[in-house]
Amino acid sequence: MIATDLDPPALAPLDGIRLPIAGLTQMTTLDYPDHLACVVFLQGCPLRCGYCHNDHMMPPRRGDESEWQAVREFLESRRGLLEAVVFSGGEPTLHNALPTAVREVKAMGFKVGLHTAGPYPARLSRLLPWLDWVGLDVKGRGSDFDRICGRPGIWQRNSRCLMALLNGDVDFECRTTVHWRDFSLAEVERLALTLADCGVRRYAIQVARTRQCLDPAYCQPVENAPPQAMLAGLVRRLAPHFERIELRA
């Protein structure tokens, strides 16, 4: 079942969790900083970013109990080996069974991380008491955010999520995926400095893939695109504004 922000925060029973599992990365050191984690990908996303290479995860569907049961069995077998479980997507906050799954993972002794683009701030706020870390996608400044993600009104929702994180005590980072169809180097710098001025202390710039993109135009070379060395130089110049800033391929 897909929830809306108007739905009550009802939780599914622990033995009846229905989440549409789109994939599972069994071990990673990249998706939860400084932790050995697995990543559970959930099906369904309301955004339409041109550079997206996970378009097969976009169509929403109803999950079957057996899907989460398989994840549960995997996690049982990894107790003492993995430190954390990250819910990603798609857009994981799309699903009203997510809070129950998060509580169960916490009860198993794992830390819980979340990747989100912040389209559902009320749902994120309800999740925060059980989360240990959040990776918040910030796709652009103001209306540029909506242009990049292909949906109107998302940047205000994302801003509410950022404010909730800044005012809370959950560790988080912001991250931006940069495709040169969407940004100039100066625009990347303006976005980074805007986030630093808001109080963001950890930031990651991710270079978009240029294959298997949702919009085929994003697979084509961009004329006068800055070389990787210039982006790396920008990251070095931005370093004094953050506790931690990374350039990720």
PDB file of N, CA, C and O in Angstrom, residues 164-241:
ATOM      1  N   ALA A 164      14.128  19.694   9.520  1.00  0.00           N
ATOM      2  CA  ALA A 164      13.910  18.688  10.564  1.00  0.00           C
ATOM      3  C   ALA A 164      15.222  18.028  10.964  1.00  0.00           C
ATOM      4  O   ALA A 164      15.466  17.770  12.156  1.00  0.00           O
ATOM      5  N   LEU A 165      16.081  17.769   9.998  1.00  0.00           N
ATOM      6  CA  LEU A 165      17.372  17.154  10.296  1.00  0.00           C
ATOM      7  C   LEU A 165      18.293  18.131  11.021  1.00  0.00           C
ATOM      8  O   LEU A 165      18.980  17.759  11.983  1.00  0.00           O
ATOM      9  N   LEU A 166      18.308  19.381  10.582  1.00  0.00           N
ATOM     10  CA  LEU A 166      19.154  20.379  11.234  1.00  0.00           C
ATOM     11  C   LEU A 166      18.722  20.624  12.676  1.00  0.00           C
ATOM     12  O   LEU A 166      19.562  20.895  13.548  1.00  0.00           O
ATOM     13  N   ASN A 167      17.420  20.510  12.937  1.00  0.00           N
ATOM     14  CA  ASN A 167      16.898  20.757  14.283  1.00  0.00           C
ATOM     15  C   ASN A 167      16.882  19.507  15.150  1.00  0.00           C
ATOM     16  O   ASN A 167      16.547  19.590  16.336  1.00  0.00           O
ATOM     17  N   GLY A 168      17.229  18.366  14.574  1.00  0.00           N
ATOM     18  CA  GLY A 168      17.209  17.111  15.318  1.00  0.00           C
ATOM     19  C   GLY A 168      18.600  16.673  15.732  1.00  0.00           C
ATOM     20  O   GLY A 168      19.569  17.431  15.651  1.00  0.00           O
ATOM     21  N   ASP A 169      18.693  15.425  16.183  1.00  0.00           N
ATOM     22  CA  ASP A 169      19.982  14.906  16.653  1.00  0.00           C
ATOM     23  C   ASP A 169      20.411  13.653  15.908  1.00  0.00           C
ATOM     24  O   ASP A 169      21.269  12.893  16.380  1.00  0.00           O
ATOM     25  N   VAL A 170      19.829  13.408  14.732  1.00  0.00           N
ATOM     26  CA  VAL A 170      20.204  12.262  13.911  1.00  0.00           C
ATOM     27  C   VAL A 170      21.347  12.675  12.984  1.00  0.00           C
ATOM     28  O   VAL A 170      21.282  13.742  12.346  1.00  0.00           O
ATOM     29  N   ASP A 171      22.398  11.870  12.917  1.00  0.00           N
ATOM     30  CA  ASP A 171      23.489  12.156  11.992  1.00  0.00           C
ATOM     31  C   ASP A 171      22.962  12.141  10.560  1.00  0.00           C
ATOM     32  O   ASP A 171      22.143  11.286  10.194  1.00  0.00           O
ATOM     33  N   PHE A 172      23.457  13.067   9.737  1.00  0.00           N
ATOM     34  CA  PHE A 172      23.003  13.085   8.348  1.00  0.00           C
ATOM     35  C   PHE A 172      24.045  13.752   7.474  1.00  0.00           C
ATOM     36  O   PHE A 172      24.932  14.469   7.935  1.00  0.00           O
ATOM     37  N   GLU A 173      23.938  13.458   6.195  1.00  0.00           N
ATOM     38  CA  GLU A 173      24.687  14.189   5.188  1.00  0.00           C
ATOM     39  C   GLU A 173      23.725  14.621   4.096  1.00  0.00           C
ATOM     40  O   GLU A 173      22.684  13.984   3.880  1.00  0.00           O
ATOM     41  N   CYS A 174      24.056  15.684   3.404  1.00  0.00           N
ATOM     42  CA  CYS A 174      23.372  16.040   2.166  1.00  0.00           C
ATOM     43  C   CYS A 174      24.245  15.588   1.008  1.00  0.00           C
ATOM     44  O   CYS A 174      25.476  15.543   1.118  1.00  0.00           O
ATOM     45  N   ARG A 175      23.590  15.245  -0.091  1.00  0.00           N
ATOM     46  CA  ARG A 175      24.350  14.839  -1.266  1.00  0.00           C
ATOM     47  C   ARG A 175      23.644  15.366  -2.501  1.00  0.00           C
ATOM     48  O   ARG A 175      22.414  15.491  -2.517  1.00  0.00           O
ATOM     49  N   THR A 176      24.429  15.689  -3.520  1.00  0.00           N
ATOM     50  CA  THR A 176      23.899  16.186  -4.786  1.00  0.00           C
ATOM     51  C   THR A 176      24.517  15.390  -5.920  1.00  0.00           C
ATOM     52  O   THR A 176      25.745  15.230  -5.974  1.00  0.00           O
ATOM     53  N   THR A 177      23.672  14.887  -6.803  1.00  0.00           N
ATOM     54  CA  THR A 177      24.151  14.225  -8.008  1.00  0.00           C
ATOM     55  C   THR A 177      24.274  15.277  -9.104  1.00  0.00           C
ATOM     56  O   THR A 177      23.310  15.967  -9.423  1.00  0.00           O
ATOM     57  N   VAL A 178      25.466  15.397  -9.663  1.00  0.00           N
ATOM     58  CA  VAL A 178      25.754  16.444 -10.641  1.00  0.00           C
ATOM     59  C   VAL A 178      25.847  15.842 -12.039  1.00  0.00           C
ATOM     60  O   VAL A 178      26.701  14.986 -12.304  1.00  0.00           O
ATOM     61  N   HIS A 179      24.939  16.268 -12.897  1.00  0.00           N
ATOM     62  CA  HIS A 179      25.030  16.007 -14.333  1.00  0.00           C
ATOM     63  C   HIS A 179      25.151  17.370 -14.989  1.00  0.00           C
ATOM     64  O   HIS A 179      24.412  18.301 -14.653  1.00  0.00           O
ATOM     65  N   TRP A 180      26.054  17.505 -15.952  1.00  0.00           N
ATOM     66  CA  TRP A 180      26.336  18.824 -16.509  1.00  0.00           C
ATOM     67  C   TRP A 180      25.231  19.334 -17.422  1.00  0.00           C
ATOM     68  O   TRP A 180      25.276  20.489 -17.858  1.00  0.00           O
ATOM     69  N   ARG A 181      24.201  18.557 -17.683  1.00  0.00           N
ATOM     70  CA  ARG A 181      22.992  19.087 -18.317  1.00  0.00           C
ATOM     71  C   ARG A 181      22.190  19.935 -17.321  1.00  0.00           C
ATOM     72  O   ARG A 181      21.383  20.774 -17.727  1.00  0.00           O
ATOM     73  N   ASP A 182      22.390  19.688 -16.035  1.00  0.00           N
ATOM     74  CA  ASP A 182      21.612  20.355 -14.988  1.00  0.00           C
ATOM     75  C   ASP A 182      22.370  21.485 -14.298  1.00  0.00           C
ATOM     76  O   ASP A 182      21.752  22.370 -13.693  1.00  0.00           O
ATOM     77  N   PHE A 183      23.696  21.435 -14.314  1.00  0.00           N
ATOM     78  CA  PHE A 183      24.507  22.361 -13.529  1.00  0.00           C
ATOM     79  C   PHE A 183      25.629  22.959 -14.363  1.00  0.00           C
ATOM     80  O   PHE A 183      26.148  22.311 -15.282  1.00  0.00           O
ATOM     81  N   SER A 184      26.042  24.159 -13.986  1.00  0.00           N
ATOM     82  CA  SER A 184      27.368  24.669 -14.308  1.00  0.00           C
ATOM     83  C   SER A 184      28.211  24.515 -13.047  1.00  0.00           C
ATOM     84  O   SER A 184      27.681  24.275 -11.947  1.00  0.00           O
ATOM     85  N   LEU A 185      29.511  24.674 -13.184  1.00  0.00           N
ATOM     86  CA  LEU A 185      30.371  24.568 -12.014  1.00  0.00           C
ATOM     87  C   LEU A 185      30.022  25.644 -10.989  1.00  0.00           C
ATOM     88  O   LEU A 185      29.997  25.376  -9.773  1.00  0.00           O
ATOM     89  N   ALA A 186      29.690  26.827 -11.452  1.00  0.00           N
ATOM     90  CA  ALA A 186      29.318  27.914 -10.538  1.00  0.00           C
ATOM     91  C   ALA A 186      28.034  27.586  -9.787  1.00  0.00           C
ATOM     92  O   ALA A 186      27.886  27.929  -8.602  1.00  0.00           O
ATOM     93  N   GLU A 187      27.093  26.912 -10.443  1.00  0.00           N
ATOM     94  CA  GLU A 187      25.838  26.551  -9.779  1.00  0.00           C
ATOM     95  C   GLU A 187      26.064  25.478  -8.717  1.00  0.00           C
ATOM     96  O   GLU A 187      25.407  25.495  -7.670  1.00  0.00           O
ATOM     97  N   VAL A 188      26.987  24.557  -8.968  1.00  0.00           N
ATOM     98  CA  VAL A 188      27.336  23.575  -7.939  1.00  0.00           C
ATOM     99  C   VAL A 188      27.904  24.295  -6.719  1.00  0.00           C
ATOM    100  O   VAL A 188      27.541  23.995  -5.571  1.00  0.00           O
ATOM    101  N   GLU A 189      28.766  25.264  -6.953  1.00  0.00           N
ATOM    102  CA  GLU A 189      29.363  26.013  -5.852  1.00  0.00           C
ATOM    103  C   GLU A 189      28.296  26.783  -5.068  1.00  0.00           C
ATOM    104  O   GLU A 189      28.310  26.788  -3.829  1.00  0.00           O
ATOM    105  N   ARG A 190      27.372  27.439  -5.773  1.00  0.00           N
ATOM    106  CA  ARG A 190      26.315  28.190  -5.081  1.00  0.00           C
ATOM    107  C   ARG A 190      25.454  27.280  -4.218  1.00  0.00           C
ATOM    108  O   ARG A 190      25.094  27.639  -3.093  1.00  0.00           O
ATOM    109  N   LEU A 191      25.114  26.110  -4.747  1.00  0.00           N
ATOM    110  CA  LEU A 191      24.312  25.173  -3.965  1.00  0.00           C
ATOM    111  C   LEU A 191      25.062  24.723  -2.722  1.00  0.00           C
ATOM    112  O   LEU A 191      24.507  24.707  -1.613  1.00  0.00           O
ATOM    113  N   ALA A 192      26.332  24.375  -2.885  1.00  0.00           N
ATOM    114  CA  ALA A 192      27.123  23.920  -1.737  1.00  0.00           C
ATOM    115  C   ALA A 192      27.218  25.004  -0.669  1.00  0.00           C
ATOM    116  O   ALA A 192      27.049  24.730   0.535  1.00  0.00           O
ATOM    117  N   LEU A 193      27.469  26.237  -1.074  1.00  0.00           N
ATOM    118  CA  LEU A 193      27.599  27.318  -0.102  1.00  0.00           C
ATOM    119  C   LEU A 193      26.263  27.634   0.559  1.00  0.00           C
ATOM    120  O   LEU A 193      26.219  27.998   1.746  1.00  0.00           O
ATOM    121  N   THR A 194      25.170  27.496  -0.185  1.00  0.00           N
ATOM    122  CA  THR A 194      23.846  27.678   0.410  1.00  0.00           C
ATOM    123  C   THR A 194      23.613  26.657   1.509  1.00  0.00           C
ATOM    124  O   THR A 194      23.123  26.995   2.601  1.00  0.00           O
ATOM    125  N   LEU A 195      23.963  25.406   1.245  1.00  0.00           N
ATOM    126  CA  LEU A 195      23.788  24.365   2.257  1.00  0.00           C
ATOM    127  C   LEU A 195      24.685  24.617   3.463  1.00  0.00           C
ATOM    128  O   LEU A 195      24.259  24.447   4.617  1.00  0.00           O
ATOM    129  N   ALA A 196      25.925  25.032   3.214  1.00  0.00           N
ATOM    130  CA  ALA A 196      26.822  25.340   4.331  1.00  0.00           C
ATOM    131  C   ALA A 196      26.262  26.478   5.182  1.00  0.00           C
ATOM    132  O   ALA A 196      26.303  26.431   6.415  1.00  0.00           O
ATOM    133  N   ASP A 197      25.705  27.493   4.527  1.00  0.00           N
ATOM    134  CA  ASP A 197      25.124  28.616   5.268  1.00  0.00           C
ATOM    135  C   ASP A 197      23.915  28.180   6.097  1.00  0.00           C
ATOM    136  O   ASP A 197      23.620  28.784   7.138  1.00  0.00           O
ATOM    137  N   CYS A 198      23.212  27.151   5.633  1.00  0.00           N
ATOM    138  CA  CYS A 198      22.061  26.636   6.390  1.00  0.00           C
ATOM    139  C   CYS A 198      22.488  25.829   7.608  1.00  0.00           C
ATOM    140  O   CYS A 198      21.668  25.560   8.488  1.00  0.00           O
ATOM    141  N   GLY A 199      23.745  25.413   7.650  1.00  0.00           N
ATOM    142  CA  GLY A 199      24.233  24.621   8.778  1.00  0.00           C
ATOM    143  C   GLY A 199      24.594  23.197   8.442  1.00  0.00           C
ATOM    144  O   GLY A 199      24.927  22.417   9.341  1.00  0.00           O
ATOM    145  N   VAL A 200      24.543  22.827   7.167  1.00  0.00           N
ATOM    146  CA  VAL A 200      24.935  21.471   6.767  1.00  0.00           C
ATOM    147  C   VAL A 200      26.440  21.330   6.957  1.00  0.00           C
ATOM    148  O   VAL A 200      27.226  22.158   6.479  1.00  0.00           O
ATOM    149  N   ARG A 201      26.850  20.268   7.640  1.00  0.00           N
ATOM    150  CA  ARG A 201      28.265  20.078   7.932  1.00  0.00           C
ATOM    151  C   ARG A 201      28.888  18.941   7.129  1.00  0.00           C
ATOM    152  O   ARG A 201      30.115  18.856   7.046  1.00  0.00           O
ATOM    153  N   ARG A 202      28.075  18.063   6.577  1.00  0.00           N
ATOM    154  CA  ARG A 202      28.599  16.938   5.795  1.00  0.00           C
ATOM    155  C   ARG A 202      27.907  16.925   4.440  1.00  0.00           C
ATOM    156  O   ARG A 202      26.673  16.932   4.369  1.00  0.00           O
ATOM    157  N   TYR A 203      28.717  16.889   3.391  1.00  0.00           N
ATOM    158  CA  TYR A 203      28.184  17.045   2.044  1.00  0.00           C
ATOM    159  C   TYR A 203      28.956  16.155   1.089  1.00  0.00           C
ATOM    160  O   TYR A 203      30.174  16.005   1.209  1.00  0.00           O
ATOM    161  N   ALA A 204      28.233  15.562   0.159  1.00  0.00           N
ATOM    162  CA  ALA A 204      28.847  14.726  -0.869  1.00  0.00           C
ATOM    163  C   ALA A 204      28.345  15.169  -2.235  1.00  0.00           C
ATOM    164  O   ALA A 204      27.145  15.388  -2.426  1.00  0.00           O
ATOM    165  N   ILE A 205      29.260  15.317  -3.170  1.00  0.00           N
ATOM    166  CA  ILE A 205      28.932  15.600  -4.569  1.00  0.00           C
ATOM    167  C   ILE A 205      29.170  14.321  -5.348  1.00  0.00           C
ATOM    168  O   ILE A 205      30.284  13.766  -5.323  1.00  0.00           O
ATOM    169  N   GLN A 206      28.135  13.847  -6.009  1.00  0.00           N
ATOM    170  CA  GLN A 206      28.196  12.590  -6.741  1.00  0.00           C
ATOM    171  C   GLN A 206      28.106  12.886  -8.238  1.00  0.00           C
ATOM    172  O   GLN A 206      27.210  13.612  -8.676  1.00  0.00           O
ATOM    173  N   VAL A 207      29.016  12.328  -9.011  1.00  0.00           N
ATOM    174  CA  VAL A 207      29.009  12.534 -10.453  1.00  0.00           C
ATOM    175  C   VAL A 207      28.020  11.544 -11.077  1.00  0.00           C
ATOM    176  O   VAL A 207      28.096  10.334 -10.858  1.00  0.00           O
ATOM    177  N   ALA A 208      27.068  12.070 -11.848  1.00  0.00           N
ATOM    178  CA  ALA A 208      26.028  11.231 -12.440  1.00  0.00           C
ATOM    179  C   ALA A 208      26.619  10.278 -13.474  1.00  0.00           C
ATOM    180  O   ALA A 208      27.558  10.622 -14.201  1.00  0.00           O
ATOM    181  N   ARG A 209      26.047   9.100 -13.539  1.00  0.00           N
ATOM    182  CA  ARG A 209      26.392   8.169 -14.606  1.00  0.00           C
ATOM    183  C   ARG A 209      25.775   8.659 -15.914  1.00  0.00           C
ATOM    184  O   ARG A 209      24.723   9.288 -15.913  1.00  0.00           O
ATOM    185  N   THR A 210      26.419   8.343 -17.008  1.00  0.00           N
ATOM    186  CA  THR A 210      25.910   8.781 -18.310  1.00  0.00           C
ATOM    187  C   THR A 210      25.552   7.588 -19.192  1.00  0.00           C
ATOM    188  O   THR A 210      25.700   7.638 -20.412  1.00  0.00           O
ATOM    189  N   ARG A 211      25.059   6.545 -18.557  1.00  0.00           N
ATOM    190  CA  ARG A 211      24.552   5.400 -19.314  1.00  0.00           C
ATOM    191  C   ARG A 211      23.296   4.886 -18.623  1.00  0.00           C
ATOM    192  O   ARG A 211      23.124   5.052 -17.426  1.00  0.00           O
ATOM    193  N   GLN A 212      22.410   4.307 -19.408  1.00  0.00           N
ATOM    194  CA  GLN A 212      21.148   3.764 -18.908  1.00  0.00           C
ATOM    195  C   GLN A 212      20.346   4.821 -18.148  1.00  0.00           C
ATOM    196  O   GLN A 212      19.731   4.528 -17.127  1.00  0.00           O
ATOM    197  N   CYS A 213      20.359   6.054 -18.660  1.00  0.00           N
ATOM    198  CA  CYS A 213      19.625   7.139 -18.000  1.00  0.00           C
ATOM    199  C   CYS A 213      18.155   7.103 -18.406  1.00  0.00           C
ATOM    200  O   CYS A 213      17.814   6.699 -19.523  1.00  0.00           O
ATOM    201  N   LEU A 214      17.293   7.561 -17.509  1.00  0.00           N
ATOM    202  CA  LEU A 214      15.863   7.625 -17.801  1.00  0.00           C
ATOM    203  C   LEU A 214      15.597   8.459 -19.050  1.00  0.00           C
ATOM    204  O   LEU A 214      14.808   8.078 -19.915  1.00  0.00           O
ATOM    205  N   ASP A 215      16.235   9.610 -19.142  1.00  0.00           N
ATOM    206  CA  ASP A 215      16.145  10.467 -20.321  1.00  0.00           C
ATOM    207  C   ASP A 215      17.363  10.190 -21.197  1.00  0.00           C
ATOM    208  O   ASP A 215      18.504  10.460 -20.789  1.00  0.00           O
ATOM    209  N   PRO A 216      17.179   9.657 -22.404  1.00  0.00           N
ATOM    210  CA  PRO A 216      18.332   9.321 -23.254  1.00  0.00           C
ATOM    211  C   PRO A 216      19.255  10.502 -23.517  1.00  0.00           C
ATOM    212  O   PRO A 216      20.451  10.309 -23.766  1.00  0.00           O
ATOM    213  N   ALA A 217      18.720  11.729 -23.450  1.00  0.00           N
ATOM    214  CA  ALA A 217      19.571  12.902 -23.672  1.00  0.00           C
ATOM    215  C   ALA A 217      20.690  12.982 -22.634  1.00  0.00           C
ATOM    216  O   ALA A 217      21.761  13.550 -22.908  1.00  0.00           O
ATOM    217  N   TYR A 218      20.465  12.429 -21.453  1.00  0.00           N
ATOM    218  CA  TYR A 218      21.468  12.468 -20.392  1.00  0.00           C
ATOM    219  C   TYR A 218      22.621  11.495 -20.647  1.00  0.00           C
ATOM    220  O   TYR A 218      23.627  11.527 -19.933  1.00  0.00           O
ATOM    221  N   CYS A 219      22.482  10.645 -21.639  1.00  0.00           N
ATOM    222  CA  CYS A 219      23.561   9.733 -22.020  1.00  0.00           C
ATOM    223  C   CYS A 219      24.520  10.375 -23.017  1.00  0.00           C
ATOM    224  O   CYS A 219      25.583   9.812 -23.310  1.00  0.00           O
ATOM    225  N   GLN A 220      24.152  11.533 -23.566  1.00  0.00           N
ATOM    226  CA  GLN A 220      24.951  12.189 -24.587  1.00  0.00           C
ATOM    227  C   GLN A 220      25.974  13.138 -23.949  1.00  0.00           C
ATOM    228  O   GLN A 220      25.733  13.699 -22.878  1.00  0.00           O
ATOM    229  N   PRO A 221      27.120  13.308 -24.596  1.00  0.00           N
ATOM    230  CA  PRO A 221      28.122  14.241 -24.066  1.00  0.00           C
ATOM    231  C   PRO A 221      27.561  15.664 -23.970  1.00  0.00           C
ATOM    232  O   PRO A 221      26.754  16.086 -24.797  1.00  0.00           O
ATOM    233  N   VAL A 222      28.006  16.383 -22.958  1.00  0.00           N
ATOM    234  CA  VAL A 222      27.593  17.766 -22.756  1.00  0.00           C
ATOM    235  C   VAL A 222      28.731  18.674 -23.215  1.00  0.00           C
ATOM    236  O   VAL A 222      29.863  18.572 -22.708  1.00  0.00           O
ATOM    237  N   GLU A 223      28.430  19.546 -24.154  1.00  0.00           N
ATOM    238  CA  GLU A 223      29.454  20.439 -24.679  1.00  0.00           C
ATOM    239  C   GLU A 223      29.955  21.369 -23.581  1.00  0.00           C
ATOM    240  O   GLU A 223      29.184  21.912 -22.792  1.00  0.00           O
ATOM    241  N   ASN A 224      31.264  21.512 -23.503  1.00  0.00           N
ATOM    242  CA  ASN A 224      31.931  22.403 -22.541  1.00  0.00           C
ATOM    243  C   ASN A 224      31.709  21.960 -21.089  1.00  0.00           C
ATOM    244  O   ASN A 224      31.772  22.788 -20.172  1.00  0.00           O
ATOM    245  N   ALA A 225      31.446  20.689 -20.886  1.00  0.00           N
ATOM    246  CA  ALA A 225      31.326  20.186 -19.511  1.00  0.00           C
ATOM    247  C   ALA A 225      32.667  20.321 -18.799  1.00  0.00           C
ATOM    248  O   ALA A 225      33.719  20.031 -19.383  1.00  0.00           O
ATOM    249  N   PRO A 226      32.669  20.757 -17.536  1.00  0.00           N
ATOM    250  CA  PRO A 226      33.940  20.891 -16.814  1.00  0.00           C
ATOM    251  C   PRO A 226      34.614  19.537 -16.651  1.00  0.00           C
ATOM    252  O   PRO A 226      33.939  18.524 -16.402  1.00  0.00           O
ATOM    253  N   PRO A 227      35.914  19.462 -16.776  1.00  0.00           N
ATOM    254  CA  PRO A 227      36.615  18.198 -16.523  1.00  0.00           C
ATOM    255  C   PRO A 227      36.560  17.833 -15.041  1.00  0.00           C
ATOM    256  O   PRO A 227      36.341  18.696 -14.177  1.00  0.00           O
ATOM    257  N   GLN A 228      36.769  16.566 -14.775  1.00  0.00           N
ATOM    258  CA  GLN A 228      36.717  16.066 -13.396  1.00  0.00           C
ATOM    259  C   GLN A 228      37.688  16.823 -12.493  1.00  0.00           C
ATOM    260  O   GLN A 228      37.395  17.066 -11.326  1.00  0.00           O
ATOM    261  N   ALA A 229      38.831  17.219 -13.051  1.00  0.00           N
ATOM    262  CA  ALA A 229      39.823  17.920 -12.229  1.00  0.00           C
ATOM    263  C   ALA A 229      39.291  19.251 -11.714  1.00  0.00           C
ATOM    264  O   ALA A 229      39.610  19.666 -10.590  1.00  0.00           O
ATOM    265  N   MET A 230      38.474  19.930 -12.503  1.00  0.00           N
ATOM    266  CA  MET A 230      37.904  21.207 -12.050  1.00  0.00           C
ATOM    267  C   MET A 230      36.902  20.989 -10.937  1.00  0.00           C
ATOM    268  O   MET A 230      36.834  21.772  -9.977  1.00  0.00           O
ATOM    269  N   LEU A 231      36.112  19.928 -11.036  1.00  0.00           N
ATOM    270  CA  LEU A 231      35.161  19.621  -9.963  1.00  0.00           C
ATOM    271  C   LEU A 231      35.909  19.238  -8.693  1.00  0.00           C
ATOM    272  O   LEU A 231      35.532  19.654  -7.591  1.00  0.00           O
ATOM    273  N   ALA A 232      36.977  18.462  -8.832  1.00  0.00           N
ATOM    274  CA  ALA A 232      37.785  18.096  -7.666  1.00  0.00           C
ATOM    275  C   ALA A 232      38.403  19.345  -7.036  1.00  0.00           C
ATOM    276  O   ALA A 232      38.481  19.462  -5.801  1.00  0.00           O
ATOM    277  N   GLY A 233      38.822  20.292  -7.867  1.00  0.00           N
ATOM    278  CA  GLY A 233      39.367  21.536  -7.332  1.00  0.00           C
ATOM    279  C   GLY A 233      38.325  22.331  -6.575  1.00  0.00           C
ATOM    280  O   GLY A 233      38.619  22.926  -5.533  1.00  0.00           O
ATOM    281  N   LEU A 234      37.098  22.339  -7.081  1.00  0.00           N
ATOM    282  CA  LEU A 234      36.018  23.022  -6.376  1.00  0.00           C
ATOM    283  C   LEU A 234      35.783  22.387  -5.013  1.00  0.00           C
ATOM    284  O   LEU A 234      35.602  23.099  -4.009  1.00  0.00           O
ATOM    285  N   VAL A 235      35.791  21.078  -4.965  1.00  0.00           N
ATOM    286  CA  VAL A 235      35.584  20.387  -3.685  1.00  0.00           C
ATOM    287  C   VAL A 235      36.676  20.775  -2.686  1.00  0.00           C
ATOM    288  O   VAL A 235      36.399  21.007  -1.500  1.00  0.00           O
ATOM    289  N   ARG A 236      37.894  20.887  -3.149  1.00  0.00           N
ATOM    290  CA  ARG A 236      38.972  21.310  -2.249  1.00  0.00           C
ATOM    291  C   ARG A 236      38.742  22.732  -1.744  1.00  0.00           C
ATOM    292  O   ARG A 236      38.977  23.031  -0.571  1.00  0.00           O
ATOM    293  N   ARG A 237      38.252  23.615  -2.619  1.00  0.00           N
ATOM    294  CA  ARG A 237      37.990  24.999  -2.192  1.00  0.00           C
ATOM    295  C   ARG A 237      36.833  25.079  -1.203  1.00  0.00           C
ATOM    296  O   ARG A 237      36.786  25.973  -0.349  1.00  0.00           O
ATOM    297  N   LEU A 238      35.888  24.149  -1.335  1.00  0.00           N
ATOM    298  CA  LEU A 238      34.730  24.154  -0.448  1.00  0.00           C
ATOM    299  C   LEU A 238      35.019  23.530   0.915  1.00  0.00           C
ATOM    300  O   LEU A 238      34.238  23.706   1.857  1.00  0.00           O
ATOM    301  N   ALA A 239      36.120  22.813   1.023  1.00  0.00           N
ATOM    302  CA  ALA A 239      36.398  22.040   2.237  1.00  0.00           C
ATOM    303  C   ALA A 239      36.335  22.860   3.526  1.00  0.00           C
ATOM    304  O   ALA A 239      35.824  22.369   4.540  1.00  0.00           O
ATOM    305  N   PRO A 240      36.805  24.120   3.553  1.00  0.00           N
ATOM    306  CA  PRO A 240      36.738  24.878   4.815  1.00  0.00           C
ATOM    307  C   PRO A 240      35.312  25.150   5.295  1.00  0.00           C
ATOM    308  O   PRO A 240      35.119  25.503   6.466  1.00  0.00           O
ATOM    309  N   HIS A 241      34.327  24.990   4.419  1.00  0.00           N
ATOM    310  CA  HIS A 241      32.945  25.298   4.787  1.00  0.00           C
ATOM    311  C   HIS A 241      32.214  24.100   5.400  1.00  0.00           C
ATOM    312  O   HIS A 241      31.073  24.255   5.854  1.00  0.00           O
TER     313      HIS A 241
END
